[in-house]
PDB file of C-alpha atoms in Angstrom:
ATOM      1  CA  GLU V 898       0.877 -17.795  36.801  1.00 75.00           C
ATOM      2  CA  PHE V 899       0.713 -17.643  33.025  1.00 80.00           C
ATOM      3  CA  GLU V 900       0.831 -20.999  31.269  1.00 86.00           C
ATOM      4  CA  VAL V 901       0.335 -21.907  27.622  1.00 90.00           C
ATOM      5  CA  ARG V 902      -0.590 -25.333  26.282  1.00 91.00           C
ATOM      6  CA  PHE V 903      -1.151 -26.036  22.619  1.00 93.00           C
ATOM      7  CA  LYS V 904      -4.243 -28.005  21.713  1.00 92.00           C
ATOM      8  CA  GLY V 905      -3.496 -31.720  21.573  1.00 91.00           C
ATOM      9  CA  GLU V 906      -0.112 -31.318  23.293  1.00 90.00           C
ATOM     10  CA  SER V 907       0.828 -31.859  26.926  1.00 87.00           C
ATOM     11  CA  SER V 908       4.091 -29.907  27.063  1.00 89.00           C
ATOM     12  CA  ALA V 909       4.238 -26.577  28.886  1.00 87.00           C
ATOM     13  CA  GLY V 910       6.848 -24.203  30.271  1.00 86.00           C
ATOM     14  CA  SER V 911       8.762 -21.119  29.218  1.00 85.00           C
ATOM     15  CA  ALA V 912       9.744 -22.550  25.813  1.00 88.00           C
ATOM     16  CA  VAL V 913       6.107 -23.202  24.908  1.00 91.00           C
ATOM     17  CA  THR V 914       5.066 -19.750  26.152  1.00 89.00           C
ATOM     18  CA  ARG V 915       7.835 -18.153  24.094  1.00 89.00           C
ATOM     19  CA  GLU V 916       6.722 -20.060  20.993  1.00 91.00           C
ATOM     20  CA  TRP V 917       3.115 -18.948  21.503  1.00 91.00           C
ATOM     21  CA  MET V 918       4.157 -15.304  21.937  1.00 90.00           C
ATOM     22  CA  ASP V 919       6.261 -15.452  18.779  1.00 89.00           C
ATOM     23  CA  LEU V 920       3.328 -16.908  16.821  1.00 90.00           C
ATOM     24  CA  VAL V 921       0.994 -14.195  18.102  1.00 89.00           C
ATOM     25  CA  ALA V 922       3.510 -11.464  17.296  1.00 88.00           C
ATOM     26  CA  MET V 923       4.141 -12.770  13.770  1.00 86.00           C
ATOM     27  CA  GLU V 924       0.457 -13.155  12.902  1.00 84.00           C
ATOM     28  CA  ALA V 925      -1.051 -10.157  14.661  1.00 82.00           C
ATOM     29  CA  PHE V 926       1.636  -7.480  14.577  1.00 85.00           C
ATOM     30  CA  LEU V 927       4.402  -8.314  12.101  1.00 84.00           C
ATOM     31  CA  ASN V 928       1.942  -9.252   9.336  1.00 82.00           C
ATOM     32  CA  PRO V 929       2.371  -6.507   6.674  1.00 80.00           C
ATOM     33  CA  GLU V 930      -1.330  -6.707   5.791  1.00 78.00           C
ATOM     34  CA  LYS V 931      -2.208  -5.395   9.271  1.00 82.00           C
ATOM     35  CA  HIS V 932      -0.231  -2.154   8.687  1.00 86.00           C
ATOM     36  CA  LEU V 933       0.768  -1.919  12.357  1.00 90.00           C
ATOM     37  CA  LEU V 934       4.541  -2.234  12.078  1.00 91.00           C
ATOM     38  CA  VAL V 935       6.816  -1.557   9.124  1.00 88.00           C
ATOM     39  CA  SER V 936      10.501  -2.171   8.467  1.00 87.00           C
ATOM     40  CA  PHE V 937      12.925  -0.009   6.486  1.00 83.00           C
ATOM     41  CA  ASP V 938      15.942  -2.278   6.982  1.00 83.00           C
ATOM     42  CA  GLY V 939      14.900  -5.642   5.587  1.00 83.00           C
ATOM     43  CA  ASN V 940      12.859  -6.799   8.610  1.00 84.00           C
ATOM     44  CA  SER V 941      15.785  -6.423  10.996  1.00 88.00           C
ATOM     45  CA  THR V 942      13.833  -3.896  13.094  1.00 89.00           C
ATOM     46  CA  PHE V 943      10.284  -2.533  13.044  1.00 90.00           C
ATOM     47  CA  THR V 944       8.632   0.789  13.767  1.00 90.00           C
ATOM     48  CA  LEU V 945       5.066   2.103  13.522  1.00 90.00           C
ATOM     49  CA  ASP V 946       3.407   2.017  10.101  1.00 90.00           C
ATOM     50  CA  PRO V 947       2.174   5.561   9.335  1.00 87.00           C
ATOM     51  CA  LEU V 948      -0.610   4.146   7.163  1.00 88.00           C
ATOM     52  CA  GLY V 949      -2.263   2.169   9.983  1.00 89.00           C
ATOM     53  CA  PRO V 950      -4.209   4.966  11.748  1.00 90.00           C
ATOM     54  CA  PHE V 951      -5.756   6.033   8.434  1.00 89.00           C
ATOM     55  CA  ILE V 952      -7.169   2.649   7.356  1.00 88.00           C
ATOM     56  CA  ASN V 953      -7.336   0.370  10.417  1.00 87.00           C
ATOM     57  CA  PRO V 954     -10.446   1.111  12.558  1.00 88.00           C
ATOM     58  CA  CYS V 955      -8.925  -0.867  15.460  1.00 88.00           C
ATOM     59  CA  TRP V 956      -5.402   0.555  15.349  1.00 91.00           C
ATOM     60  CA  TYR V 957      -5.416   1.998  18.885  1.00 92.00           C
ATOM     61  CA  HIS V 958      -6.555  -1.249  20.484  1.00 91.00           C
ATOM     62  CA  ASP V 959      -4.094  -3.208  18.325  1.00 91.00           C
ATOM     63  CA  TYR V 960      -1.145  -1.141  19.578  1.00 92.00           C
ATOM     64  CA  GLU V 961      -2.463  -1.420  23.128  1.00 92.00           C
ATOM     65  CA  LEU V 962      -2.561  -5.191  22.738  1.00 90.00           C
ATOM     66  CA  LEU V 963       1.000  -5.189  21.378  1.00 91.00           C
ATOM     67  CA  GLY V 964       2.105  -3.200  24.430  1.00 91.00           C
ATOM     68  CA  ARG V 965       0.458  -5.736  26.742  1.00 92.00           C
ATOM     69  CA  LEU V 966       2.151  -8.621  24.928  1.00 90.00           C
ATOM     70  CA  ILE V 967       5.575  -6.957  25.279  1.00 90.00           C
ATOM     71  CA  GLY V 968       4.843  -6.121  28.931  1.00 91.00           C
ATOM     72  CA  LEU V 969       3.833  -9.712  29.617  1.00 89.00           C
ATOM     73  CA  ALA V 970       7.031 -10.967  27.981  1.00 90.00           C
ATOM     74  CA  LEU V 971       9.148  -8.563  30.049  1.00 90.00           C
ATOM     75  CA  TYR V 972       7.357  -9.566  33.253  1.00 90.00           C
ATOM     76  CA  HIS V 973       8.044 -13.259  32.640  1.00 87.00           C
ATOM     77  CA  ASN V 974      11.583 -12.598  31.359  1.00 88.00           C
ATOM     78  CA  ILE V 975      10.790 -14.057  27.926  1.00 87.00           C
ATOM     79  CA  SER V 976      12.478 -12.836  24.763  1.00 86.00           C
ATOM     80  CA  ILE V 977      10.041 -12.573  21.832  1.00 85.00           C
ATOM     81  CA  ASN V 978      10.674 -11.915  18.158  1.00 85.00           C
ATOM     82  CA  VAL V 979       9.441  -8.306  17.975  1.00 86.00           C
ATOM     83  CA  PRO V 980      12.635  -6.335  17.185  1.00 89.00           C
ATOM     84  CA  LEU V 981      11.571  -2.721  17.748  1.00 91.00           C
ATOM     85  CA  HIS V 982      13.737  -0.029  16.166  1.00 92.00           C
ATOM     86  CA  PRO V 983      15.977   1.853  18.663  1.00 91.00           C
ATOM     87  CA  HIS V 984      14.253   5.094  17.642  1.00 89.00           C
ATOM     88  CA  LEU V 985      10.881   3.649  18.704  1.00 90.00           C
ATOM     89  CA  CYS V 986      12.342   2.259  21.943  1.00 90.00           C
ATOM     90  CA  ARG V 987      13.743   5.690  22.792  1.00 89.00           C
ATOM     91  CA  LEU V 988      10.324   7.235  22.159  1.00 88.00           C
ATOM     92  CA  LEU V 989       8.752   4.697  24.527  1.00 88.00           C
ATOM     93  CA  PHE V 990      11.304   5.470  27.236  1.00 88.00           C
ATOM     94  CA  SER V 991      10.705   9.209  26.665  1.00 88.00           C
ATOM     95  CA  GLY V 992       6.970   8.924  27.239  1.00 85.00           C
ATOM     96  CA  GLY V 993       6.196   9.408  23.541  1.00 82.00           C
ATOM     97  CA  GLU V 994       7.903  12.823  23.371  1.00 86.00           C
ATOM     98  CA  LEU V 995      10.908  13.696  21.209  1.00 83.00           C
ATOM     99  CA  TRP V 996      14.073  14.140  23.244  1.00 83.00           C
ATOM    100  CA  PRO V 997      15.493  17.682  23.659  1.00 84.00           C
ATOM    101  CA  ASP V 998      18.492  17.133  21.370  1.00 86.00           C
ATOM    102  CA  TRP V 999      16.439  15.579  18.542  1.00 86.00           C
ATOM    103  CA  CYS V1000      17.540  16.672  15.067  1.00 87.00           C
ATOM    104  CA  LEU V1001      16.916  15.762  11.432  1.00 86.00           C
ATOM    105  CA  ALA V1002      19.919  13.416  11.452  1.00 85.00           C
ATOM    106  CA  ASP V1003      17.990  11.172  13.846  1.00 87.00           C
ATOM    107  CA  LEU V1004      15.813  10.206  10.858  1.00 86.00           C
ATOM    108  CA  GLU V1005      18.733   8.548   9.066  1.00 89.00           C
ATOM    109  CA  PRO V1006      18.845   5.286  11.046  1.00 87.00           C
ATOM    110  CA  LEU V1007      15.034   5.118  11.063  1.00 84.00           C
ATOM    111  CA  ASP V1008      14.455   5.573   7.314  1.00 84.00           C
ATOM    112  CA  PRO V1009      17.751   5.962   5.404  1.00 86.00           C
ATOM    113  CA  GLY V1010      16.067   6.355   2.000  1.00 84.00           C
ATOM    114  CA  THR V1011      13.820   9.231   3.038  1.00 84.00           C
ATOM    115  CA  TYR V1012      16.633  10.981   4.888  1.00 90.00           C
ATOM    116  CA  LEU V1013      19.163  10.679   2.066  1.00 90.00           C
ATOM    117  CA  HIS V1014      16.990  11.463  -0.958  1.00 86.00           C
ATOM    118  CA  LYS V1015      14.490  13.916   0.537  1.00 86.00           C
ATOM    119  CA  VAL V1016      15.689  15.502   3.775  1.00 90.00           C
ATOM    120  CA  LYS V1017      19.468  15.676   3.349  1.00 91.00           C
ATOM    121  CA  TRP V1018      19.347  16.588  -0.349  1.00 92.00           C
ATOM    122  CA  LEU V1019      16.864  19.425   0.190  1.00 92.00           C
ATOM    123  CA  VAL V1020      18.851  20.862   3.097  1.00 91.00           C
ATOM    124  CA  GLU V1021      22.163  20.829   1.206  1.00 93.00           C
ATOM    125  CA  ASN V1022      20.986  21.868  -2.281  1.00 94.00           C
ATOM    126  CA  ASP V1023      19.087  24.675  -3.977  1.00 95.00           C
ATOM    127  CA  VAL V1024      15.394  23.789  -4.372  1.00 93.00           C
ATOM    128  CA  GLU V1025      15.472  25.281  -7.886  1.00 92.00           C
ATOM    129  CA  LEU V1026      17.698  22.376  -8.983  1.00 93.00           C
ATOM    130  CA  LEU V1027      14.705  20.045  -8.699  1.00 90.00           C
ATOM    131  CA  GLY V1028      13.238  21.427 -11.903  1.00 90.00           C
ATOM    132  CA  PHE V1029       9.649  21.100 -10.659  1.00 91.00           C
ATOM    133  CA  GLU V1030       7.451  22.526  -7.932  1.00 92.00           C
ATOM    134  CA  LEU V1031       7.458  20.590  -4.658  1.00 92.00           C
ATOM    135  CA  THR V1032       4.742  20.895  -2.023  1.00 93.00           C
ATOM    136  CA  PHE V1033       4.749  19.967   1.660  1.00 93.00           C
ATOM    137  CA  THR V1034       3.251  16.530   1.033  1.00 92.00           C
ATOM    138  CA  ASP V1035       4.696  13.053   0.874  1.00 89.00           C
ATOM    139  CA  VAL V1036       3.638   9.542  -0.074  1.00 86.00           C
ATOM    140  CA  LEU V1037       1.676   8.025   2.795  1.00 83.00           C
ATOM    141  CA  HIS V1038       2.646   4.444   2.038  1.00 78.00           C
ATOM    142  CA  THR V1039       5.475   2.893   0.050  1.00 71.00           C
ATOM    143  CA  PRO V1040       4.511  -0.628  -1.084  1.00 62.00           C
ATOM    144  CA  PRO V1041       7.213  -3.324  -1.074  1.00 54.00           C
ATOM    145  CA  PRO V1042       8.780  -4.060  -4.475  1.00 48.00           C
ATOM    146  CA  ALA V1043       7.024  -6.721  -6.491  1.00 51.00           C
ATOM    147  CA  LYS V1044       8.784 -10.050  -6.797  1.00 51.00           C
ATOM    148  CA  PRO V1045      10.025 -10.691 -10.352  1.00 52.00           C
ATOM    149  CA  LYS V1046       8.289 -13.504 -12.189  1.00 57.00           C
ATOM    150  CA  PRO V1047      10.493 -16.516 -13.009  1.00 56.00           C
ATOM    151  CA  PRO V1048      11.317 -16.879 -16.710  1.00 57.00           C
ATOM    152  CA  ALA V1049       9.367 -19.496 -18.636  1.00 58.00           C
ATOM    153  CA  ALA V1050      11.116 -22.783 -19.327  1.00 54.00           C
ATOM    154  CA  ASP V1051      12.262 -23.581 -22.871  1.00 53.00           C
ATOM    155  CA  ASN V1052       9.807 -26.468 -23.211  1.00 53.00           C
ATOM    156  CA  GLU V1053       6.920 -24.175 -22.217  1.00 51.00           C
ATOM    157  CA  LYS V1054       7.945 -21.691 -24.898  1.00 48.00           C
ATOM    158  CA  GLN V1055       8.062 -24.456 -27.489  1.00 51.00           C
ATOM    159  CA  GLU V1056       4.651 -25.795 -26.477  1.00 50.00           C
ATOM    160  CA  GLY V1057       3.174 -22.289 -26.688  1.00 50.00           C
ATOM    161  CA  SER V1058       4.567 -21.735 -30.191  1.00 45.00           C
ATOM    162  CA  SER V1059       3.561 -25.117 -31.584  1.00 43.00           C
ATOM    163  CA  SER V1060      -0.174 -24.430 -31.514  1.00 42.00           C
ATOM    164  CA  SER V1061      -0.171 -20.767 -32.556  1.00 41.00           C
ATOM    165  CA  SER V1062       2.096 -17.852 -33.281  1.00 43.00           C
ATOM    166  CA  PRO V1063       3.881 -16.176 -30.339  1.00 44.00           C
ATOM    167  CA  GLY V1064       2.000 -12.922 -30.911  1.00 47.00           C
ATOM    168  CA  ALA V1065      -1.399 -14.579 -30.888  1.00 46.00           C
ATOM    169  CA  SER V1066      -0.528 -16.641 -27.813  1.00 44.00           C
ATOM    170  CA  THR V1067       0.662 -13.576 -25.918  1.00 47.00           C
ATOM    171  CA  SER V1068      -2.414 -11.593 -26.935  1.00 53.00           C
ATOM    172  CA  ALA V1069      -4.779 -14.350 -25.863  1.00 54.00           C
ATOM    173  CA  LEU V1070      -2.986 -14.761 -22.549  1.00 51.00           C
ATOM    174  CA  ALA V1071      -3.104 -11.038 -21.856  1.00 55.00           C
ATOM    175  CA  SER V1072      -6.793 -10.886 -22.761  1.00 59.00           C
ATOM    176  CA  ALA V1073      -7.636 -13.807 -20.457  1.00 57.00           C
ATOM    177  CA  GLN V1074      -5.601 -12.314 -17.623  1.00 58.00           C
ATOM    178  CA  GLU V1075      -7.294  -8.909 -18.029  1.00 62.00           C
ATOM    179  CA  GLN V1076     -10.739 -10.538 -18.001  1.00 63.00           C
ATOM    180  CA  GLN V1077      -9.875 -12.476 -14.829  1.00 61.00           C
ATOM    181  CA  GLU V1078      -8.632  -9.306 -13.105  1.00 60.00           C
ATOM    182  CA  GLU V1079     -11.893  -7.512 -13.963  1.00 62.00           C
ATOM    183  CA  GLU V1080     -13.938 -10.400 -12.532  1.00 59.00           C
ATOM    184  CA  ASP V1081     -11.837 -10.440  -9.358  1.00 55.00           C
ATOM    185  CA  SER V1082     -12.221  -6.676  -9.023  1.00 53.00           C
ATOM    186  CA  ASP V1083     -16.003  -6.924  -9.404  1.00 53.00           C
ATOM    187  CA  ASN V1084     -16.156  -9.657  -6.787  1.00 49.00           C
ATOM    188  CA  GLN V1085     -14.065  -7.606  -4.372  1.00 45.00           C
ATOM    189  CA  ASP V1086     -16.310  -4.568  -4.868  1.00 44.00           C
ATOM    190  CA  GLU V1087     -19.404  -6.656  -4.164  1.00 40.00           C
ATOM    191  CA  ASP V1088     -17.898  -8.076  -0.978  1.00 39.00           C
ATOM    192  CA  TRP V1089     -16.515  -4.711   0.137  1.00 36.00           C
ATOM    193  CA  HIS V1090     -19.792  -2.806  -0.076  1.00 37.00           C
ATOM    194  CA  GLU V1091     -21.824  -5.503   1.623  1.00 37.00           C
ATOM    195  CA  ALA V1092     -23.524  -3.747   4.545  1.00 37.00           C
ATOM    196  CA  PRO V1093     -24.388  -5.412   7.867  1.00 35.00           C
ATOM    197  CA  GLN V1094     -27.988  -6.583   8.076  1.00 36.00           C
ATOM    198  CA  GLU V1095     -28.554  -5.272  11.596  1.00 39.00           C
ATOM    199  CA  PHE V1096     -27.365  -2.138  13.344  1.00 33.00           C
ATOM    200  CA  ASP V1097     -24.284  -2.830  15.405  1.00 40.00           C
ATOM    201  CA  PRO V1098     -23.414  -0.096  17.954  1.00 36.00           C
ATOM    202  CA  LEU V1099     -19.815  -1.308  18.010  1.00 39.00           C
ATOM    203  CA  ARG V1100     -19.376  -0.805  14.268  1.00 43.00           C
ATOM    204  CA  PRO V1101     -18.866   2.893  13.358  1.00 46.00           C
ATOM    205  CA  GLN V1102     -21.738   3.721  11.021  1.00 43.00           C
ATOM    206  CA  GLU V1103     -20.047   6.794   9.549  1.00 48.00           C
ATOM    207  CA  TRP V1104     -17.641   4.634   7.537  1.00 46.00           C
ATOM    208  CA  GLU V1105     -19.967   4.506   4.564  1.00 41.00           C
ATOM    209  CA  ASP V1106     -17.220   5.774   2.285  1.00 49.00           C
ATOM    210  CA  MET V1107     -14.457   3.208   2.687  1.00 69.00           C
ATOM    211  CA  GLU V1108     -12.145   4.861   0.161  1.00 79.00           C
ATOM    212  CA  LEU V1109      -9.153   6.713   1.575  1.00 81.00           C
ATOM    213  CA  PRO V1110      -8.920  10.222   0.041  1.00 84.00           C
ATOM    214  CA  GLY V1111      -6.055  11.006  -2.286  1.00 86.00           C
ATOM    215  CA  LEU V1112      -4.781  13.594   0.209  1.00 89.00           C
ATOM    216  CA  VAL V1113      -5.014  13.028   3.967  1.00 88.00           C
ATOM    217  CA  SER V1114      -4.113  14.965   7.093  1.00 88.00           C
ATOM    218  CA  ASP V1115      -4.400  14.401  10.832  1.00 86.00           C
ATOM    219  CA  GLU V1116      -8.162  14.917  10.683  1.00 87.00           C
ATOM    220  CA  HIS V1117      -8.499  11.775   8.550  1.00 87.00           C
ATOM    221  CA  ARG V1118      -7.030   9.534  11.241  1.00 88.00           C
ATOM    222  CA  LEU V1119      -9.554   7.008  12.528  1.00 88.00           C
ATOM    223  CA  PRO V1120     -10.271   6.961  16.274  1.00 88.00           C
ATOM    224  CA  GLY V1121      -8.908   3.417  16.372  1.00 88.00           C
ATOM    225  CA  ASP V1122     -11.272   2.388  19.162  1.00 88.00           C
ATOM    226  CA  ALA V1123     -13.524   0.059  17.158  1.00 85.00           C
ATOM    227  CA  MET V1124     -14.311  -3.120  19.089  1.00 83.00           C
ATOM    228  CA  ASP V1125     -15.394  -5.110  16.029  1.00 75.00           C
ATOM    229  CA  ALA V1126     -12.610  -7.456  14.970  1.00 66.00           C
ATOM    230  CA  ALA V1127     -14.332  -7.913  11.594  1.00 71.00           C
ATOM    231  CA  ALA V1128     -14.357  -4.183  10.767  1.00 72.00           C
ATOM    232  CA  GLY V1129     -12.853  -3.777   7.329  1.00 76.00           C
ATOM    233  CA  PHE V1130      -9.857  -1.634   6.455  1.00 78.00           C
ATOM    234  CA  LYS V1131     -10.278   1.434   4.293  1.00 77.00           C
ATOM    235  CA  ARG V1132      -9.165   0.951   0.723  1.00 76.00           C
ATOM    236  CA  PHE V1133      -6.280   3.080  -0.490  1.00 74.00           C
ATOM    237  CA  ASP V1134      -4.178   3.705  -3.569  1.00 70.00           C
ATOM    238  CA  ALA V1135      -0.588   3.111  -2.547  1.00 60.00           C
ATOM    239  CA  CYS V1136       0.712   5.216  -5.439  1.00 62.00           C
ATOM    240  CA  GLU V1137      -1.602   8.216  -5.034  1.00 73.00           C
ATOM    241  CA  SER V1138      -2.364   8.560  -1.313  1.00 82.00           C
ATOM    242  CA  LEU V1139      -0.493  11.624  -0.059  1.00 89.00           C
ATOM    243  CA  VAL V1140      -0.260  13.109   3.433  1.00 90.00           C
ATOM    244  CA  ASP V1141       0.063  16.762   4.424  1.00 92.00           C
ATOM    245  CA  LEU V1142       3.329  17.424   6.267  1.00 91.00           C
ATOM    246  CA  VAL V1143       2.043  20.818   7.448  1.00 91.00           C
ATOM    247  CA  GLU V1144      -1.420  22.378   7.499  1.00 91.00           C
ATOM    248  CA  ASN V1145      -2.676  22.703   3.901  1.00 92.00           C
ATOM    249  CA  GLY V1146       0.681  21.353   2.780  1.00 93.00           C
ATOM    250  CA  ASP V1147      -0.575  20.629  -0.739  1.00 93.00           C
ATOM    251  CA  GLN V1148      -0.992  24.397  -1.234  1.00 94.00           C
ATOM    252  CA  VAL V1149       2.418  25.415   0.122  1.00 95.00           C
ATOM    253  CA  LEU V1150       5.445  25.277  -2.194  1.00 95.00           C
ATOM    254  CA  VAL V1151       8.831  24.300  -0.794  1.00 94.00           C
ATOM    255  CA  THR V1152      11.354  27.131  -1.128  1.00 94.00           C
ATOM    256  CA  ASN V1153      14.874  27.749   0.097  1.00 95.00           C
ATOM    257  CA  GLU V1154      13.407  30.003   2.775  1.00 94.00           C
ATOM    258  CA  ASN V1155      10.929  27.498   4.259  1.00 93.00           C
ATOM    259  CA  LYS V1156      12.441  24.098   3.425  1.00 91.00           C
ATOM    260  CA  ALA V1157      13.927  23.647   6.897  1.00 87.00           C
TER     261      ALA V1157
END
């Protein structure tokens, strides 16, 4: 028997269990800040986030927990809101191994942008047309586009111009915003580097440098077996963190002979 009851409520049953599983999935696994699952089709389906194993010290246990949640839902015949991409489902049914007839075209439904602009274009065109040297590296993480700020109302513009000139108002606002960002950054640095007071055998002590290198490879993947739920994520620069696609990929130029 597996029964869920919310605190302060008496109702139970499959509907309550389904609601609880959806809440757990949304908070623990579909939360973009956890870097466990990522979507390339507007949150219609999800696959594994390649950034997770490099910054999340608990990534292995997190995926294991996700597997147990899905298994529990299947066992109780409950549909939960974790839409896995068909490519990931096929990998699961194949024991984690690529199927014999796998080809580059199988990347298209998984990540259409990467396939169209990087894979397909390179295969069909002369590398010299790029006009620059390309190495066997790629961006490790592509951040979601920033939401545009709403335009200021007319009355706000008038109020801002009544007390001072537009240039002075804009300059003062920018200066105040820059100062606030510096203070926030200092506070984050202080919190980030705060070390535990006592030795904790469950907290990996070798993570003294919490900054993700600008270039990573398989050897930079964390074991993912940390048992400390409070273990912090490694910091990373979303615009500069690159990953080797082959061994020493940053030193190998892409040519027409080796691009395949």
